[in-house]
Amino acid sequence: MPLYLPAARAQTYPSKPITFIVPWPAGGSSDITLRAMCERAGKVLGQPFQIDNKGGASGTLGPATMAATARPDGYTLSQLPISVFRLPVMQKTAFDPLKDFTYVSHLSGYTFGVTTAADQPYKTFKEVIEFAKANPGKVTYGTPGAGTSLHIGMERIAAQAGIKWTMVPFKGGAETNAAVLGKHTTLQADSTGWKPLVDAGQLRLLCVWTEKRTKNWPDVPTLKDLGFDMVFDSPFGMGGPKGMDPATVKKLDEAFKIALEDKDVIATLEKYDMSPRYMPAVAYDKFARQLYAEEKVALEKLGLAKS
């Protein structure tokens, strides 16, 4: 069946939904913002989207499953988080980011932050660092998994501060929220799925990892404010399995470009301190290959690359 059937043929061929894999659990910032984009893109294409939450393997289980099993017909797409370019450097994976995906559109990036439960004794990130120096390994932090920006960022902070703390991997923001609220971990390092809990006073936001302080939390320091020369925003896009027809890629790319210009989509992104960062397919493919090379160098320097 041809992709995105013309209206004249819609009565002859039933509309087939496009599966969009969100490689994180439902309810987090990734899930909510990507659903908004898919809803708008679906209206542009005249084709419905269905969301498949497939969390695991630090956000790579969904893309890996797509690469291994989906036909390159445009009916299966996935978010491609930055861990797609990291995990293959750290361990053996079933996919190759340079060979197994068709890069369609670059979409956005995240605001990351470190939170702790509001009734924990730590009022500032500096206090956590000081405690970690005095108690090596006793500070624990939850992340969406090994190889994510949150894991790499926290370990880079630890290296600069001369401390040791312990990473606890989860599948996504819903789990890291629960872990830090329940004091199963001291800290949570994650994207802005923690926003409602911070705004409600249940979690304390200790720092953000953006270039500048954010609009939503202007009193919260950046890592640069705290003396760490780091910015992490984990850019992401979406794509399909290798071998997609360029005409199909173009249709999808154009639809998501329009989606990123939609006022309701922009408002949803802003709610989570995210903003559109669109790149068309050709530019995104080039960016992806450059990003993989950069991540390989960075992970080798941290000693996290596989031997």
GROMACS .gro file of C-alpha atoms in nm:
model
  307
    1MET     CA    1   0.000   0.000   0.000
    2PRO     CA    2   0.145   0.339  -0.094
    3LEU     CA    3   0.234   0.576   0.185
    4TYR     CA    4  -0.011   0.854   0.272
    5LEU     CA    5  -0.289   0.777   0.028
    6PRO     CA    6  -0.449   1.063  -0.167
    7ALA     CA    7  -0.797   1.160  -0.048
    8ALA     CA    8  -0.952   1.022  -0.367
    9ARG     CA    9  -0.830   0.672  -0.279
   10ALA     CA   10  -0.902   0.687   0.092
   11GLN     CA   11  -1.238   0.507   0.052
   12THR     CA   12  -1.076   0.223  -0.139
   13TYR     CA   13  -0.781   0.172   0.098
   14PRO     CA   14  -0.832   0.204   0.474
   15SER     CA   15  -0.604   0.451   0.649
   16LYS     CA   16  -0.310   0.273   0.810
   17PRO     CA   17  -0.164   0.436   1.120
   18ILE     CA   18   0.203   0.526   1.136
   19THR     CA   19   0.372   0.374   1.439
   20PHE     CA   20   0.599   0.620   1.619
   21ILE     CA   21   0.823   0.459   1.879
   22VAL     CA   22   0.891   0.668   2.189
   23PRO     CA   23   1.181   0.482   2.352
   24TRP     CA   24   1.084   0.597   2.702
   25PRO     CA   25   0.788   0.522   2.933
   26ALA     CA   26   0.463   0.713   2.895
   27GLY     CA   27   0.415   1.039   3.084
   28GLY     CA   28   0.765   1.186   3.064
   29SER     CA   29   0.870   1.499   2.878
   30SER     CA   30   0.980   1.297   2.572
   31ASP     CA   31   0.650   1.114   2.551
   32ILE     CA   32   0.434   1.424   2.594
   33THR     CA   33   0.620   1.645   2.347
   34LEU     CA   34   0.659   1.376   2.082
   35ARG     CA   35   0.287   1.296   2.104
   36ALA     CA   36   0.212   1.663   2.037
   37MET     CA   37   0.443   1.664   1.732
   38CYS     CA   38   0.293   1.342   1.595
   39GLU     CA   39  -0.061   1.467   1.638
   40ARG     CA   40   0.015   1.779   1.432
   41ALA     CA   41   0.224   1.591   1.173
   42GLY     CA   42  -0.057   1.340   1.134
   43LYS     CA   43  -0.298   1.618   1.043
   44VAL     CA   44  -0.054   1.745   0.781
   45LEU     CA   45  -0.015   1.399   0.629
   46GLY     CA   46  -0.381   1.305   0.662
   47GLN     CA   47  -0.255   0.991   0.831
   48PRO     CA   48  -0.298   0.898   1.199
   49PHE     CA   49  -0.005   0.818   1.428
   50GLN     CA   50  -0.005   0.558   1.702
   51ILE     CA   51   0.253   0.586   1.981
   52ASP     CA   52   0.446   0.280   2.093
   53ASN     CA   53   0.625   0.337   2.423
   54LYS     CA   54   0.920   0.100   2.415
   55GLY     CA   55   1.155   0.197   2.697
   56GLY     CA   56   1.476   0.019   2.785
   57ALA     CA   57   1.846  -0.008   2.701
   58SER     CA   58   1.900   0.363   2.776
   59GLY     CA   59   1.654   0.470   2.509
   60THR     CA   60   1.795   0.242   2.239
   61LEU     CA   61   1.563  -0.060   2.264
   62GLY     CA   62   1.294   0.106   2.052
   63PRO     CA   63   1.524   0.226   1.772
   64ALA     CA   64   1.711  -0.107   1.775
   65THR     CA   65   1.385  -0.301   1.743
   66MET     CA   66   1.277  -0.075   1.456
   67ALA     CA   67   1.611  -0.121   1.277
   68ALA     CA   68   1.590  -0.499   1.310
   69THR     CA   69   1.224  -0.563   1.228
   70ALA     CA   70   1.051  -0.269   1.055
   71ARG     CA   71   1.003  -0.234   0.682
   72PRO     CA   72   1.144   0.090   0.534
   73ASP     CA   73   0.802   0.198   0.410
   74GLY     CA   74   0.753   0.501   0.635
   75TYR     CA   75   0.499   0.332   0.860
   76THR     CA   76   0.743   0.280   1.149
   77LEU     CA   77   0.945   0.569   1.291
   78SER     CA   78   1.127   0.632   1.616
   79GLN     CA   79   1.277   0.907   1.822
   80LEU     CA   80   1.657   0.877   1.798
   81PRO     CA   81   1.800   0.995   2.132
   82ILE     CA   82   2.168   1.071   2.174
   83SER     CA   83   2.222   0.733   2.343
   84VAL     CA   84   2.187   0.579   1.995
   85PHE     CA   85   2.528   0.732   1.922
   86ARG     CA   86   2.681   0.644   2.261
   87LEU     CA   87   2.584   0.289   2.350
   88PRO     CA   88   2.757   0.132   2.046
   89VAL     CA   89   3.081   0.295   2.164
   90MET     CA   90   3.035   0.160   2.518
   91GLN     CA   91   2.923  -0.194   2.442
   92LYS     CA   92   2.832  -0.434   2.165
   93THR     CA   93   2.493  -0.348   2.016
   94ALA     CA   94   2.270  -0.503   1.754
   95PHE     CA   95   2.263  -0.180   1.552
   96ASP     CA   96   2.510   0.055   1.388
   97PRO     CA   97   2.404   0.422   1.398
   98LEU     CA   98   2.592   0.491   1.074
   99LYS     CA   99   2.428   0.210   0.876
  100ASP     CA  100   2.095   0.105   1.024
  101PHE     CA  101   1.881   0.422   1.030
  102THR     CA  102   1.735   0.670   0.785
  103TYR     CA  103   1.762   1.015   0.944
  104VAL     CA  104   1.445   1.213   0.871
  105SER     CA  105   1.429   1.528   1.088
  106HIS     CA  106   1.616   1.676   1.380
  107LEU     CA  107   1.357   1.803   1.627
  108SER     CA  108   1.470   1.947   1.960
  109GLY     CA  109   1.685   1.906   2.272
  110TYR     CA  110   1.629   1.880   2.645
  111THR     CA  111   1.664   2.084   2.960
  112PHE     CA  112   1.829   1.854   3.211
  113GLY     CA  113   1.850   1.906   3.583
  114VAL     CA  114   1.941   1.740   3.911
  115THR     CA  115   1.672   1.709   4.177
  116THR     CA  116   1.645   1.573   4.528
  117ALA     CA  117   1.347   1.516   4.755
  118ALA     CA  118   1.234   1.840   4.917
  119ASP     CA  119   1.279   1.696   5.267
  120GLN     CA  120   1.637   1.584   5.203
  121PRO     CA  121   1.895   1.794   5.392
  122TYR     CA  122   2.063   1.924   5.074
  123LYS     CA  123   1.960   2.279   4.991
  124THR     CA  124   2.221   2.332   4.717
  125PHE     CA  125   2.419   2.125   4.469
  126LYS     CA  126   2.738   2.238   4.646
  127GLU     CA  127   2.618   2.069   4.965
  128VAL     CA  128   2.571   1.741   4.777
  129ILE     CA  129   2.921   1.767   4.632
  130GLU     CA  130   3.067   1.830   4.978
  131PHE     CA  131   2.882   1.530   5.123
  132ALA     CA  132   2.999   1.312   4.834
  133LYS     CA  133   3.361   1.414   4.895
  134ALA     CA  134   3.333   1.310   5.259
  135ASN     CA  135   3.137   0.991   5.179
  136PRO     CA  136   3.267   0.833   4.854
  137GLY     CA  137   3.006   0.623   4.675
  138LYS     CA  138   2.723   0.695   4.920
  139VAL     CA  139   2.544   0.949   4.704
  140THR     CA  140   2.327   0.767   4.450
  141TYR     CA  141   2.157   0.915   4.147
  142GLY     CA  142   1.888   0.781   3.918
  143THR     CA  143   1.910   0.821   3.540
  144PRO     CA  144   1.721   0.684   3.237
  145GLY     CA  145   2.011   0.442   3.186
  146ALA     CA  146   2.379   0.389   3.117
  147GLY     CA  147   2.514   0.588   2.825
  148THR     CA  148   2.248   0.860   2.842
  149SER     CA  149   2.348   1.225   2.869
  150LEU     CA  150   2.243   1.214   3.233
  151HIS     CA  151   2.484   0.931   3.312
  152ILE     CA  152   2.771   1.082   3.114
  153GLY     CA  153   2.704   1.430   3.254
  154MET     CA  154   2.700   1.314   3.616
  155GLU     CA  155   3.024   1.123   3.569
  156ARG     CA  156   3.189   1.427   3.409
  157ILE     CA  157   3.075   1.635   3.707
  158ALA     CA  158   3.219   1.374   3.942
  159ALA     CA  159   3.551   1.373   3.756
  160GLN     CA  160   3.579   1.753   3.772
  161ALA     CA  161   3.476   1.766   4.139
  162GLY     CA  162   3.703   1.478   4.241
  163ILE     CA  163   3.419   1.271   4.387
  164LYS     CA  164   3.265   0.927   4.343
  165TRP     CA  165   2.894   0.863   4.337
  166THR     CA  166   2.681   0.571   4.222
  167MET     CA  167   2.450   0.563   3.919
  168VAL     CA  168   2.122   0.367   3.939
  169PRO     CA  169   1.969   0.304   3.594
  170PHE     CA  170   1.595   0.318   3.524
  171LYS     CA  171   1.382   0.311   3.208
  172GLY     CA  172   1.271   0.674   3.216
  173GLY     CA  173   1.145   0.977   3.404
  174ALA     CA  174   0.845   0.816   3.575
  175GLU     CA  175   1.078   0.568   3.745
  176THR     CA  176   1.348   0.822   3.834
  177ASN     CA  177   1.080   1.050   3.981
  178ALA     CA  178   0.951   0.768   4.200
  179ALA     CA  179   1.302   0.669   4.306
  180VAL     CA  180   1.408   1.013   4.427
  181LEU     CA  181   1.070   1.087   4.588
  182GLY     CA  182   1.088   0.759   4.777
  183LYS     CA  183   1.452   0.824   4.872
  184HIS     CA  184   1.561   0.508   4.694
  185THR     CA  185   1.820   0.737   4.534
  186THR     CA  186   1.970   1.057   4.676
  187LEU     CA  187   1.938   1.241   4.347
  188GLN     CA  188   1.764   1.226   4.014
  189ALA     CA  189   1.936   1.340   3.695
  190ASP     CA  190   1.679   1.366   3.420
  191SER     CA  191   1.492   1.587   3.174
  192THR     CA  192   1.200   1.803   3.277
  193GLY     CA  193   0.950   1.527   3.348
  194TRP     CA  194   1.022   1.631   3.709
  195LYS     CA  195   0.868   1.977   3.647
  196PRO     CA  196   0.527   1.915   3.811
  197LEU     CA  197   0.694   1.774   4.122
  198VAL     CA  198   0.940   2.064   4.142
  199ASP     CA  199   0.662   2.318   4.093
  200ALA     CA  200   0.453   2.142   4.360
  201GLY     CA  201   0.741   2.161   4.609
  202GLN     CA  202   0.791   1.784   4.635
  203LEU     CA  203   1.132   1.789   4.463
  204ARG     CA  204   1.408   2.049   4.494
  205LEU     CA  205   1.582   2.145   4.169
  206LEU     CA  206   1.953   2.186   4.250
  207CYS     CA  207   2.096   2.279   3.909
  208VAL     CA  208   2.025   2.278   3.535
  209TRP     CA  209   2.261   2.183   3.253
  210THR     CA  210   2.168   2.453   3.001
  211GLU     CA  211   2.391   2.727   2.862
  212LYS     CA  212   2.193   2.993   3.050
  213ARG     CA  213   1.944   2.988   3.335
  214THR     CA  214   1.599   2.880   3.225
  215LYS     CA  215   1.281   3.083   3.195
  216ASN     CA  216   1.087   2.845   3.419
  217TRP     CA  217   1.347   2.836   3.700
  218PRO     CA  218   1.552   3.157   3.680
  219ASP     CA  219   1.685   3.121   4.036
  220VAL     CA  220   1.833   2.775   3.976
  221PRO     CA  221   2.205   2.782   3.885
  222THR     CA  222   2.354   2.626   3.574
  223LEU     CA  223   2.655   2.397   3.592
  224LYS     CA  224   2.860   2.688   3.459
  225ASP     CA  225   2.736   2.903   3.750
  226LEU     CA  226   2.867   2.633   3.983
  227GLY     CA  227   3.211   2.621   3.823
  228PHE     CA  228   3.165   2.325   3.588
  229ASP     CA  229   3.248   2.411   3.228
  230MET     CA  230   2.973   2.195   3.081
  231VAL     CA  231   2.650   2.225   2.885
  232PHE     CA  232   2.433   1.919   2.811
  233ASP     CA  233   2.110   1.939   2.611
  234SER     CA  234   2.111   1.603   2.433
  235PRO     CA  235   1.981   1.694   2.085
  236PHE     CA  236   1.742   1.445   1.929
  237GLY     CA  237   1.559   1.374   1.608
  238MET     CA  238   1.353   1.102   1.448
  239GLY     CA  239   1.405   0.850   1.176
  240GLY     CA  240   1.318   0.514   1.032
  241PRO     CA  241   1.495   0.194   0.933
  242LYS     CA  242   1.763   0.204   0.666
  243GLY     CA  243   1.662   0.212   0.300
  244MET     CA  244   1.362   0.446   0.312
  245ASP     CA  245   1.254   0.601  -0.019
  246PRO     CA  246   1.372   0.966  -0.045
  247ALA     CA  247   1.021   1.076  -0.148
  248THR     CA  248   0.875   0.924   0.170
  249VAL     CA  249   1.150   1.085   0.378
  250LYS     CA  250   1.070   1.421   0.222
  251LYS     CA  251   0.697   1.393   0.305
  252LEU     CA  252   0.767   1.299   0.665
  253ASP     CA  253   1.034   1.567   0.703
  254GLU     CA  254   0.803   1.838   0.570
  255ALA     CA  255   0.521   1.727   0.802
  256PHE     CA  256   0.740   1.741   1.113
  257LYS     CA  257   0.880   2.078   1.009
  258ILE     CA  258   0.525   2.214   0.999
  259ALA     CA  259   0.453   2.045   1.333
  260LEU     CA  260   0.749   2.222   1.495
  261GLU     CA  261   0.611   2.557   1.374
  262ASP     CA  262   0.268   2.494   1.528
  263LYS     CA  263   0.184   2.719   1.823
  264ASP     CA  264   0.037   2.435   2.030
  265VAL     CA  265   0.346   2.218   1.976
  266ILE     CA  266   0.573   2.512   2.066
  267ALA     CA  267   0.366   2.570   2.382
  268THR     CA  268   0.401   2.204   2.480
  269LEU     CA  269   0.778   2.220   2.427
  270GLU     CA  270   0.805   2.542   2.628
  271LYS     CA  271   0.619   2.378   2.917
  272TYR     CA  272   0.921   2.150   2.951
  273ASP     CA  273   1.181   2.419   2.874
  274MET     CA  274   1.243   2.277   2.528
  275SER     CA  275   1.241   2.457   2.194
  276PRO     CA  276   1.227   2.358   1.825
  277ARG     CA  277   1.569   2.278   1.674
  278TYR     CA  278   1.473   2.165   1.327
  279MET     CA  279   1.714   2.025   1.070
  280PRO     CA  280   1.602   1.870   0.741
  281ALA     CA  281   1.694   1.515   0.649
  282VAL     CA  282   2.025   1.579   0.468
  283ALA     CA  283   2.156   1.816   0.735
  284TYR     CA  284   2.042   1.581   1.012
  285ASP     CA  285   2.218   1.284   0.855
  286LYS     CA  286   2.542   1.484   0.841
  287PHE     CA  287   2.492   1.605   1.200
  288ALA     CA  288   2.430   1.247   1.321
  289ARG     CA  289   2.757   1.122   1.176
  290GLN     CA  290   2.949   1.411   1.326
  291LEU     CA  291   2.780   1.356   1.663
  292TYR     CA  292   2.877   0.988   1.665
  293ALA     CA  293   3.242   1.077   1.602
  294GLU     CA  294   3.238   1.339   1.880
  295GLU     CA  295   3.075   1.105   2.130
  296LYS     CA  296   3.330   0.834   2.053
  297VAL     CA  297   3.617   1.070   2.137
  298ALA     CA  298   3.447   1.191   2.457
  299LEU     CA  299   3.371   0.841   2.584
  300GLU     CA  300   3.724   0.723   2.513
  301LYS     CA  301   3.858   1.014   2.721
  302LEU     CA  302   3.626   0.916   3.010
  303GLY     CA  303   3.739   0.554   2.989
  304LEU     CA  304   3.385   0.440   2.910
  305ALA     CA  305   3.446   0.306   2.559
  306LYS     CA  306   3.449  -0.070   2.511
  307SER     CA  307   3.793  -0.222   2.479
   0.00000   0.00000   0.00000
